CSV table of C-alpha atoms in Angstrom, one decimal:
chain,number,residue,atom,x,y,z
A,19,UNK,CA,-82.0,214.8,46.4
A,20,UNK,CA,-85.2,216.3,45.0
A,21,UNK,CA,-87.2,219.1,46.5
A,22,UNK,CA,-90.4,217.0,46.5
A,23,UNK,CA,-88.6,214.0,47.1
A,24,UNK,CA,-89.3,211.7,50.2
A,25,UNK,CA,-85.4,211.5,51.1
A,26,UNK,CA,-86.1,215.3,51.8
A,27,UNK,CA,-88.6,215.1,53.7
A,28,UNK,CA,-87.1,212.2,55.8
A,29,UNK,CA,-83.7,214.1,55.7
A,30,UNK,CA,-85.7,217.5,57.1
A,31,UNK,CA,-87.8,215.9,59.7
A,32,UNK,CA,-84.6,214.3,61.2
A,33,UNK,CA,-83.2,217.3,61.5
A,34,UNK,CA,-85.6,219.2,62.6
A,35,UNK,CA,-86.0,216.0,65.6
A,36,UNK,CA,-82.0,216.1,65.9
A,37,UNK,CA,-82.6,220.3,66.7
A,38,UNK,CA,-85.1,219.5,69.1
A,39,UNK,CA,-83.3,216.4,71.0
A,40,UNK,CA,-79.6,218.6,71.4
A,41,UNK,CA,-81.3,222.2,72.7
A,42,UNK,CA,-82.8,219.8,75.0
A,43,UNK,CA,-79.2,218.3,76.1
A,44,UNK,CA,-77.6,221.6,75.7
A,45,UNK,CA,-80.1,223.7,77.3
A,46,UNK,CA,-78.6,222.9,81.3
A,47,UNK,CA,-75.4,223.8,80.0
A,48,UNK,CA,-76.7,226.9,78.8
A,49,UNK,CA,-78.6,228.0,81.9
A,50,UNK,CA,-75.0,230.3,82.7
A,51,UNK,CA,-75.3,233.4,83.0
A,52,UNK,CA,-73.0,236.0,80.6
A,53,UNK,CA,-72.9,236.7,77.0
A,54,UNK,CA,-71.6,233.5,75.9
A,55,UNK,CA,-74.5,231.3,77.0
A,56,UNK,CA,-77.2,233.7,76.5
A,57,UNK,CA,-75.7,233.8,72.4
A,58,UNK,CA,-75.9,229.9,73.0
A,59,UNK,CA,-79.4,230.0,74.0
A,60,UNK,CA,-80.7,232.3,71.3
A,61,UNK,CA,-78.4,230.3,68.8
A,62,UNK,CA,-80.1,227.0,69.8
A,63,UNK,CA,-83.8,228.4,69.8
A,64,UNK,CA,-83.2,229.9,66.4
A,65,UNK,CA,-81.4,226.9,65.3
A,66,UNK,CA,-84.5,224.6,66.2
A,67,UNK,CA,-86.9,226.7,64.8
A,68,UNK,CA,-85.3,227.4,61.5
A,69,UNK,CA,-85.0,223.4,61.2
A,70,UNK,CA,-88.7,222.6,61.7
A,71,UNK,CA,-90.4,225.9,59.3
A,72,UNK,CA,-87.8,224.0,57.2
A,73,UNK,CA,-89.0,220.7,57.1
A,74,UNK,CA,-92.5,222.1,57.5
A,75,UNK,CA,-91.8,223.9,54.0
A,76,UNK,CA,-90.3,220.8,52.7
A,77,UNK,CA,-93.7,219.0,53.3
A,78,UNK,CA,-96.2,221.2,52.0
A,79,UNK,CA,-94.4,222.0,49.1
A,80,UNK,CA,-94.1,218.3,48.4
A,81,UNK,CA,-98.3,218.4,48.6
A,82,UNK,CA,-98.6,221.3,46.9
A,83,UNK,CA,-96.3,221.3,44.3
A,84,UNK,CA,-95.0,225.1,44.4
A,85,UNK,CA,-92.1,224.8,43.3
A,86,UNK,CA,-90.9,221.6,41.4
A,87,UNK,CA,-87.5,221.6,41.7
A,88,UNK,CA,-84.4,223.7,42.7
A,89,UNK,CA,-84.0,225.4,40.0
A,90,UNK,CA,-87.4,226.9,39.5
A,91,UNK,CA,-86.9,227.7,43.8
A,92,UNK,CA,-84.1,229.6,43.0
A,93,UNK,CA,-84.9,231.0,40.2
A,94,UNK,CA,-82.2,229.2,37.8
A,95,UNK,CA,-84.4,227.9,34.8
A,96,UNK,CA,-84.1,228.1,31.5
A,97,UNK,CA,-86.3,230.9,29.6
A,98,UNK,CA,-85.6,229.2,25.9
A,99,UNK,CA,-87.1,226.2,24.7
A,100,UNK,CA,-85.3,223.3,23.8
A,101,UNK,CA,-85.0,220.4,21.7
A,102,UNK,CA,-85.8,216.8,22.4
A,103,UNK,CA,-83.9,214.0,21.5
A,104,UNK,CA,-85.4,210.6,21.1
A,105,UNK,CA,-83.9,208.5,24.5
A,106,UNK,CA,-84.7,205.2,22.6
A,107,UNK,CA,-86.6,202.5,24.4
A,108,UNK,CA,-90.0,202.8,21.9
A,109,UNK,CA,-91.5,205.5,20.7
A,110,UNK,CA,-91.2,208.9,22.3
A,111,UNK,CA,-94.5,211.1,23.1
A,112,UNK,CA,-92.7,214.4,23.0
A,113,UNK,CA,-92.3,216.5,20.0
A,114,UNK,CA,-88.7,217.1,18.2
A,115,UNK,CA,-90.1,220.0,16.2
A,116,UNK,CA,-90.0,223.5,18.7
A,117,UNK,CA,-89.0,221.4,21.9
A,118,UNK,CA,-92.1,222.9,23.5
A,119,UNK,CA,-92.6,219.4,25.5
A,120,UNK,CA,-90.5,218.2,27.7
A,121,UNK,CA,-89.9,215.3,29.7
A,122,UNK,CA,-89.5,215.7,33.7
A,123,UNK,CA,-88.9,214.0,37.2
A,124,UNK,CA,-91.9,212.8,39.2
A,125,UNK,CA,-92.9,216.0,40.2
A,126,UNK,CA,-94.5,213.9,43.0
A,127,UNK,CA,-96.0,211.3,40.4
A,128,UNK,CA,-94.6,208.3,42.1
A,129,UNK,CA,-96.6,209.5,45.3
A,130,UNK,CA,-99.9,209.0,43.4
A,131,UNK,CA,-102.1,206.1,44.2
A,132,UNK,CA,-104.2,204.3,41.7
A,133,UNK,CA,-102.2,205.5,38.4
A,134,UNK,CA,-102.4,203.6,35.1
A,135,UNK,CA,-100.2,200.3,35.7
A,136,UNK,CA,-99.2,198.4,33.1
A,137,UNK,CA,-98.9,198.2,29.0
A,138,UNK,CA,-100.2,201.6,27.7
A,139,UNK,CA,-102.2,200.2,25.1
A,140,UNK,CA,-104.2,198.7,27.4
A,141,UNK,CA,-104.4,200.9,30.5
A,142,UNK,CA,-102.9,204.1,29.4
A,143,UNK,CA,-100.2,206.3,30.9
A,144,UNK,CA,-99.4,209.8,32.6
A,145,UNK,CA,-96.5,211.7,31.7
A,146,UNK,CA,-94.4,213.9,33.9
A,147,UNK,CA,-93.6,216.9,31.7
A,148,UNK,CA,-92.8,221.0,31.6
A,149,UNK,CA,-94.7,222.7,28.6
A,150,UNK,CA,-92.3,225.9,27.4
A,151,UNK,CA,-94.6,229.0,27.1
A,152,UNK,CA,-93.1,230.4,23.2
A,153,UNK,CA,-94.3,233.8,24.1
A,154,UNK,CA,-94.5,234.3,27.1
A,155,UNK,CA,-91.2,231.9,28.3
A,156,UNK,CA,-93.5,230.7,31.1
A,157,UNK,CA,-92.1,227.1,32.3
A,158,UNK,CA,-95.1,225.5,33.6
A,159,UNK,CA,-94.8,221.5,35.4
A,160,UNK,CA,-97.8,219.4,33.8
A,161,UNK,CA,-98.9,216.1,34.5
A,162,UNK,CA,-100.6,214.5,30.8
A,163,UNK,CA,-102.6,211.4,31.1
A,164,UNK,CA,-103.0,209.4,27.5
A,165,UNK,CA,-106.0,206.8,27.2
A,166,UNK,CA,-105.0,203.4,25.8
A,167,UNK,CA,-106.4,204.5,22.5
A,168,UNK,CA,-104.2,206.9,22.0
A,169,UNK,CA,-101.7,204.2,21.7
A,170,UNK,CA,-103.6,201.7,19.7
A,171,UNK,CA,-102.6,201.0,16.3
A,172,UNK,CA,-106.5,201.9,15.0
A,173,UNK,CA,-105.8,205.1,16.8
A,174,UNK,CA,-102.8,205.9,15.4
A,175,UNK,CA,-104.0,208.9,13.2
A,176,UNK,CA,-106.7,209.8,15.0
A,177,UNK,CA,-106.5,213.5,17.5
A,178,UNK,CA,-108.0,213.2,20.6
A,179,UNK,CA,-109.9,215.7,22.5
A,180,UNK,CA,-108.6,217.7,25.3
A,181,UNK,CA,-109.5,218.8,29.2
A,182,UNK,CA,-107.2,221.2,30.6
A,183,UNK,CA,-107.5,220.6,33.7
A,184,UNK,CA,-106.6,223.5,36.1
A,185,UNK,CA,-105.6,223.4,39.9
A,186,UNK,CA,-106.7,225.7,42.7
A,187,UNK,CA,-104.5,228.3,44.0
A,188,UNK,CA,-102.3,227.6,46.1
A,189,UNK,CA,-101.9,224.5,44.9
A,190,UNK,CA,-100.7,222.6,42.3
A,191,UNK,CA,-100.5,219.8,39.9
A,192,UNK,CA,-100.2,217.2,42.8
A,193,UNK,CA,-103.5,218.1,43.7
A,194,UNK,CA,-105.0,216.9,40.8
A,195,UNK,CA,-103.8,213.9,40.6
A,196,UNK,CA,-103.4,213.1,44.5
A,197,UNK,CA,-106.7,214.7,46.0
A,198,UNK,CA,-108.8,215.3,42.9
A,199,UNK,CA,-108.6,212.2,41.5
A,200,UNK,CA,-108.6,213.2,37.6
A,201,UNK,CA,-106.0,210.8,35.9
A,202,UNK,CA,-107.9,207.9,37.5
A,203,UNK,CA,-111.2,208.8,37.4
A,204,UNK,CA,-110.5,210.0,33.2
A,205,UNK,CA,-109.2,206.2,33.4
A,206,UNK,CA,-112.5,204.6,35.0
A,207,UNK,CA,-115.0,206.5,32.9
A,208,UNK,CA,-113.4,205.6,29.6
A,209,UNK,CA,-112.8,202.2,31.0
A,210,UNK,CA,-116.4,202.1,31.6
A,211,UNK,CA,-117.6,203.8,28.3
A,212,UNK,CA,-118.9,207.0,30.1
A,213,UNK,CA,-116.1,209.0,29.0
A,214,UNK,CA,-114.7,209.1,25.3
A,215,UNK,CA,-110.8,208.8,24.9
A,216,UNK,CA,-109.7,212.1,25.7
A,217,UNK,CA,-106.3,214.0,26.7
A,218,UNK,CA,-106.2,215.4,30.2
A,219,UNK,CA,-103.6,217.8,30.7
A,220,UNK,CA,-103.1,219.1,34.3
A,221,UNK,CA,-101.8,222.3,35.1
A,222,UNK,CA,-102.0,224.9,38.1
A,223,UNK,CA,-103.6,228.3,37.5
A,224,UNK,CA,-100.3,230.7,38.1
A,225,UNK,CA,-97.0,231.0,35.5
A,226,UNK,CA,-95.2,233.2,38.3
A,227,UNK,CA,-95.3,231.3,41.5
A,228,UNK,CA,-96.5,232.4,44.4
A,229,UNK,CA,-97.9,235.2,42.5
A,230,UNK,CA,-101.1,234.6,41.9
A,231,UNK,CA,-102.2,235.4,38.8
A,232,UNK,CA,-105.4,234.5,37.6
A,233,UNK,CA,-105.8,233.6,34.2
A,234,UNK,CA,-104.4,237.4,33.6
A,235,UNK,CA,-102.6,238.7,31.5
A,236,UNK,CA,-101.2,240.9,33.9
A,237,UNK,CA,-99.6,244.5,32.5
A,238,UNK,CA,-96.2,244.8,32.6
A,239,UNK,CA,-96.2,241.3,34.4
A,240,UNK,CA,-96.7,237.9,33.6
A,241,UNK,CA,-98.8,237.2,30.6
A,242,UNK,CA,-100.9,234.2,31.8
A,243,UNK,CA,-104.1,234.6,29.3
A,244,UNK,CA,-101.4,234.1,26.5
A,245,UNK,CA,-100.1,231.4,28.0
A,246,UNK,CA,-103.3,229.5,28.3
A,247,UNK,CA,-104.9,230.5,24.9
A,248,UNK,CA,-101.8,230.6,23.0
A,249,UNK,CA,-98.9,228.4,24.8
A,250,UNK,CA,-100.6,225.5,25.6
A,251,UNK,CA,-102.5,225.0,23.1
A,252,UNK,CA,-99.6,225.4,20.9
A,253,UNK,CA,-97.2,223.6,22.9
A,254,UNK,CA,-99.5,220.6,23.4
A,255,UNK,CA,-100.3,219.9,19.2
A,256,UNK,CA,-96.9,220.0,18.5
A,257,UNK,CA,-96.2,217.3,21.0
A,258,UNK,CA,-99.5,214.8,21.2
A,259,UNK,CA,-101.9,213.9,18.4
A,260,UNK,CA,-104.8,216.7,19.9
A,261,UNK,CA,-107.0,218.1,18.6
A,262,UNK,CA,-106.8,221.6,16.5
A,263,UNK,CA,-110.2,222.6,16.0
A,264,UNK,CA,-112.0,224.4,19.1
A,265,UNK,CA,-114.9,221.9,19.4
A,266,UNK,CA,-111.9,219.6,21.1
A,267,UNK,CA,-110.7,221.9,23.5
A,268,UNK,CA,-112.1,222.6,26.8
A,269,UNK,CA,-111.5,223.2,30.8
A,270,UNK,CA,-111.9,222.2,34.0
A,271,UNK,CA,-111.3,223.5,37.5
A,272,UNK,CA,-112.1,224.0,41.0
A,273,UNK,CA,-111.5,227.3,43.4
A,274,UNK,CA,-109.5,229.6,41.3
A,275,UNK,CA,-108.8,226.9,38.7
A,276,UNK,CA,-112.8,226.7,38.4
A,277,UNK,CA,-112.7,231.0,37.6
A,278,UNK,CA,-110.0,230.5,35.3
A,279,UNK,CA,-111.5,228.0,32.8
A,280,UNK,CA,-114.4,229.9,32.7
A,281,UNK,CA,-112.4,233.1,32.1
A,282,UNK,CA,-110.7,231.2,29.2
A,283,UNK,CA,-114.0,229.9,27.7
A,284,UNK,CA,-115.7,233.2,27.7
A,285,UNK,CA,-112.7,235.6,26.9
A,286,UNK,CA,-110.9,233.1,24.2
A,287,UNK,CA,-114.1,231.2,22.7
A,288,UNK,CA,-111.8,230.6,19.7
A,289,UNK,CA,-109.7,228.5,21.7
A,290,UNK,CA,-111.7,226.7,24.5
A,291,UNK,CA,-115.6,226.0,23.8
A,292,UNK,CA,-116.6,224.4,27.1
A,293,UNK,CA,-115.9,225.0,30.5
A,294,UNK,CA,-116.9,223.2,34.0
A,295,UNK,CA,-116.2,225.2,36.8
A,296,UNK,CA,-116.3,223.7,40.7
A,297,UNK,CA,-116.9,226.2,43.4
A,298,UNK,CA,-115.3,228.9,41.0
A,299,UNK,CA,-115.7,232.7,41.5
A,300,UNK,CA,-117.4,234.7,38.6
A,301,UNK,CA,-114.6,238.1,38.6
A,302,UNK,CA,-111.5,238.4,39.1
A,303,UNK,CA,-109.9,241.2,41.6
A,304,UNK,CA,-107.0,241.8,43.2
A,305,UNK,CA,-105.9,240.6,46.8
A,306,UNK,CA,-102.6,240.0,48.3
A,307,UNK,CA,-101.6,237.2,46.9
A,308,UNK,CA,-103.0,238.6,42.9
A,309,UNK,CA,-100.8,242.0,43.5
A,310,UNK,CA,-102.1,244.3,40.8
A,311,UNK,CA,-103.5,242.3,38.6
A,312,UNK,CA,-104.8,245.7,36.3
A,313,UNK,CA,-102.0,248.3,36.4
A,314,UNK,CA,-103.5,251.7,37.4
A,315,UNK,CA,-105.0,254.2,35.4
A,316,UNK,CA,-108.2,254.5,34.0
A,317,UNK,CA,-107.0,251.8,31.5
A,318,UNK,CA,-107.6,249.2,34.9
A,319,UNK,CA,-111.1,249.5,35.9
A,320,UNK,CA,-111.7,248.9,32.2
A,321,UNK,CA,-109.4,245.8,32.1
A,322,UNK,CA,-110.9,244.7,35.7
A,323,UNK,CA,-114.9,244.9,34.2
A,324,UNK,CA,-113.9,242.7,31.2
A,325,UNK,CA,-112.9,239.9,33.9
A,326,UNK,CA,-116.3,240.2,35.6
A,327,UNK,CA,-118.6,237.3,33.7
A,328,UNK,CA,-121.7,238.7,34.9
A,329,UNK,CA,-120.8,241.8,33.1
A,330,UNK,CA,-119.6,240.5,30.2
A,331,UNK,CA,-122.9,238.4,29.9
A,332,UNK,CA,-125.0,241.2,30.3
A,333,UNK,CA,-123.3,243.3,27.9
A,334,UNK,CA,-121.1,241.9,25.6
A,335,UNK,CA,-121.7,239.5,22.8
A,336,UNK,CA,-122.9,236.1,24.4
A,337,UNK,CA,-120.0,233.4,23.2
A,338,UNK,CA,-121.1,229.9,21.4
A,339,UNK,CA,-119.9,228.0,24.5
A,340,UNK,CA,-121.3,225.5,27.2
A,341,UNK,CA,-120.5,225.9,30.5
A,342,UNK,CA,-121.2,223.5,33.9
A,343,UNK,CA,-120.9,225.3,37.3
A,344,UNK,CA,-121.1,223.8,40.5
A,345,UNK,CA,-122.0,224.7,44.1
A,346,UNK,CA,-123.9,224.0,47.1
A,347,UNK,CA,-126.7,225.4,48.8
A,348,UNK,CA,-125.1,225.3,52.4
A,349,UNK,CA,-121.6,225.5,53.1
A,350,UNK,CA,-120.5,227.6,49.9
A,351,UNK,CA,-120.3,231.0,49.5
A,352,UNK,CA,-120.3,230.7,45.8
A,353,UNK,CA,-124.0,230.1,46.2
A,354,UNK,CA,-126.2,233.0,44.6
A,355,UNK,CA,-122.8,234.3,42.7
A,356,UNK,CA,-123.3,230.9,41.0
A,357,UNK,CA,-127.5,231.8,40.2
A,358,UNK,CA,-126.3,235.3,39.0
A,359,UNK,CA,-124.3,233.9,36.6
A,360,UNK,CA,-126.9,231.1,35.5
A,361,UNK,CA,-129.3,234.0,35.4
A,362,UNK,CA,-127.2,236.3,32.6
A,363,UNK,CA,-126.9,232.8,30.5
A,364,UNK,CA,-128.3,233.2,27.4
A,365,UNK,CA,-128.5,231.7,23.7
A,366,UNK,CA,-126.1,230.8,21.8
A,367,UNK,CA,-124.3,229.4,25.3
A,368,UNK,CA,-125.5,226.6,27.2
A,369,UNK,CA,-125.3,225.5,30.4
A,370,UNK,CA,-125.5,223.0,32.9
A,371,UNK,CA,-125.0,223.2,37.0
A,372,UNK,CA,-124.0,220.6,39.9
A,373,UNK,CA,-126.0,222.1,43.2
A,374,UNK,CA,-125.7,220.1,46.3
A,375,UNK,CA,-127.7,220.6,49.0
A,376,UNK,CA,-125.0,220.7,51.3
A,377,UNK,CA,-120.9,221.0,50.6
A,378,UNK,CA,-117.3,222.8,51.3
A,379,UNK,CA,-115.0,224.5,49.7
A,380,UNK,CA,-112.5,221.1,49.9
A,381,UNK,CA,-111.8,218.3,48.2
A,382,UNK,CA,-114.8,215.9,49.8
A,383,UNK,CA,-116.8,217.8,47.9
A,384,UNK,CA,-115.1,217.9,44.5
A,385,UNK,CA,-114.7,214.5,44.2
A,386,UNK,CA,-118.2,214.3,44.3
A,387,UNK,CA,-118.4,216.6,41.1
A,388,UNK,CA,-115.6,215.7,39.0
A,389,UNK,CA,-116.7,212.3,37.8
A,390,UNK,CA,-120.1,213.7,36.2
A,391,UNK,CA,-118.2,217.4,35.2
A,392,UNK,CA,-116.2,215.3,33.3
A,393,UNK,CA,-118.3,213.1,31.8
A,394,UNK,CA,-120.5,216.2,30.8
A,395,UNK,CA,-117.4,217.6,29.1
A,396,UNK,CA,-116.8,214.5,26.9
A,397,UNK,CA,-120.3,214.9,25.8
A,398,UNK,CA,-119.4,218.6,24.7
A,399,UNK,CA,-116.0,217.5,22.5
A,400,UNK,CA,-115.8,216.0,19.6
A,401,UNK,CA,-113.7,213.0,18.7
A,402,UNK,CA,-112.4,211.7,16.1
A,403,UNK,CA,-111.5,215.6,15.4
A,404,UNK,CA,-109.6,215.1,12.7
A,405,UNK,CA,-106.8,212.7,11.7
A,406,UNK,CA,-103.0,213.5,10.9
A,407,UNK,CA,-101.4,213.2,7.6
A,408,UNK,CA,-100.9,209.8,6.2
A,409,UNK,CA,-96.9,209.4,6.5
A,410,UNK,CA,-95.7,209.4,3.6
A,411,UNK,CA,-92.5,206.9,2.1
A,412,UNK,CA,-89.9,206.1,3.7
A,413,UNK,CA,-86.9,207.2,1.5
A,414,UNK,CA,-84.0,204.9,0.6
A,415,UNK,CA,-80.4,205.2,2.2
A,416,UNK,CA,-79.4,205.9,-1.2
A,417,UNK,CA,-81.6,209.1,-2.4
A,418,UNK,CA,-81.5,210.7,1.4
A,419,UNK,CA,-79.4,213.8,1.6
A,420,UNK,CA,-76.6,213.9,3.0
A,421,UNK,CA,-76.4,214.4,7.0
A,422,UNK,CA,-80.5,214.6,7.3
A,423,UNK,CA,-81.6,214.2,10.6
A,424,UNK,CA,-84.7,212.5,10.9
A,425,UNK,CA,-88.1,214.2,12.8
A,426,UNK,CA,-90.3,212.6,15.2
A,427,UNK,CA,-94.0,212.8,14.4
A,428,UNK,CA,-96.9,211.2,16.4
């Protein structure tokens, strides 16, 4: 039984009901006075309340995605990548080389209206997978959403752009995909021609849950910077045909997932060179669910200033990057941090902005923003990036050496 599946939930809810219904027998019988049935009574209330803060657990982690499974709730996962075998059944997307990719349950996919139904070619598909941080040995769940092209036989040496496309804090991939809206609305706008075949990869902003961690790469803690600018990245070329040039890579997010792909645009212009950001925050400081994000010292105020955007505007070298921010005039307090940062723009970046006259920090208003933020993003990427290596011949049972093992390539 999974720990996002719906037999859980079902299975927790029950209980927590069965609680309820017997205190309610019992509870007559325990009226007595003496030790006995006070120990019954305090039993039965903690009893009751243990099983409904359990099933309530079970069903916000199934909407939130904290933790994925057991394992990674216990703490039991694996800190090594692995290789992947081919399963059969048609081509596999994952890579065999480095076993950075890998293939995983639901992760509360099937619980997602409106996915991609049908043959890939012509409707595309979105993956379930965990991507295996090299460096840091972050294990990070992913949802991956292929357009059709990408499995079209004119396609087939062509890399595709990429969004990484980053979740809020607390919550995770789920959200994305269940709330958000991005594998389908990536599927309308190409469907439609607004949007350019592109890669969305969805991810949630923390390596170390339910620390927070920012996009930071936190000292003597988890290194979450590397794993975005290095990991990923890494991770993802060695499993789908994407891009390897800059001009292919960008991000998007809302709430802290909004800070962090500006954070990652800014800081690691090498690696992402666009960025939209919905209701994001422009610094990044420490609260109770961050922990100390900068160490102490004098080393951290230095570290903490580099994660301020205004600052770095103002004072560092301006970055060859476009950025979209949005926000509203009423009902966001993101609202003149948002013009500060527009403000400190200046050449070589670009930028664009989404201002409503009236919104919330909450999904009714993102889904009002993502559509165009990713339509503006597809007009930032470049595609065809570059093509992979024509394959070369196939040799003959005869000349192969002896026990070679053959390698996928996509």
């Amino acid at each position: 039984m999974g720990l996002t599946s719906r037999a859980l939930e079902y299975a927790t809810a029950l209980a927590a009901l069965a609680c309820v219904g017997l205190t309610a027998w019992a509870w007559p019988r325990l009226a007595r006075r003496g030790p006995l049935a006070v120990l019954g009574r305090l039993g039965a209330v903690a009893a009751t309340q243990l099983a409904i803060l359990t099933a309530c657990a079970v069903v916000v982690n199934a909407n939130f995605e904290f933790y994925g499974t057991w394992d990674e709730l216990l703490g039991h996962v694996s800190t090594a990548p692995a290789r992947i075998a081919d399963a059969g059944g048609g081509p596999s997307v994952y890579a065999a080389r480095g076993g950075l990719v890998q293939p995983a349950g639901p992760q509360g996919l099937d619980r997602v209206e409106g996915l991609p139904s049908g043959p890939p070619a012509k409707v595309g598909r979105v993956e379930s997978v965990r991507i295996i941080g090299r460096r840091t040995r972050a294990i990070d769940p992913a949802f991956v959403y292929l357009p059709p092209q990408y499995f079209q036989r004119q396609y087939h040496r062509q890399r595709f752009p990429v969004i990484v496309a980053i979740s809020g804090y607390p919550g995770g991939i789920m959200n994305l995909a269940r709330f958000l809206h991005v594998p389908q609305t990536a599927a309308q706008l190409e469907g439609s021609g607004r949007l350019q075949p592109t890669v969305v990869v969805m991810v949630r902003p923390t390596i170390a849950p339910p620390r927070d961690t920012e996009c930071v790469d936190v000292p003597g803690g988890p290194k979450a910077e590397t794993f975005f600018t290095k990991d990923l990245p890494e991770a993802l070329k060695s499993a789908y045909r994407v891009g390897h040039d800059p001009s292919a890579w960008g991000a998007l997010g809302y709430s802290s997932g909004g800070s962090c792909a500006l954070q990652l645009a800014l800081r690691d212009p090498k690696v992402y060179t666009s960025a939209a950001a919905l209701s994001a925050d422009y610094k990044v400081t420490d609260d109770l669910t961050t922990g100390s994000l900068f160490g102490g010292g004098p080393r951290a105020g230095h570290l903490e200033q580099g994660h301020d955007l205004v600052w770095r505007l103002r004072h560092l070298p301006v970055p060859q990057v476009s950025v979209l921010v949005a926000s509203s005039r009423r009902g966001e307090q993101d609202y003149a941090p948002t013009l500060r940062f527009l403000k400190a723009v200046r050449p070589p970046m670009t930028s664009a902005r989404i201002i409503l006259p009236r919104g919330s920090h909450h999904f009714t208003t993102w889904l009002r923003e993502v559509g165009p933020a990713m339509q503006w993003m597809g007009r930032q990427l470049t595609f065809p990036q570059d093509t992979t290596p024509a394959p070369r011949p196939r040799r003959t049972a005869q000349a192969a050496s002896p026990g070679a093992r053959p390698v996928l390539r996509h």
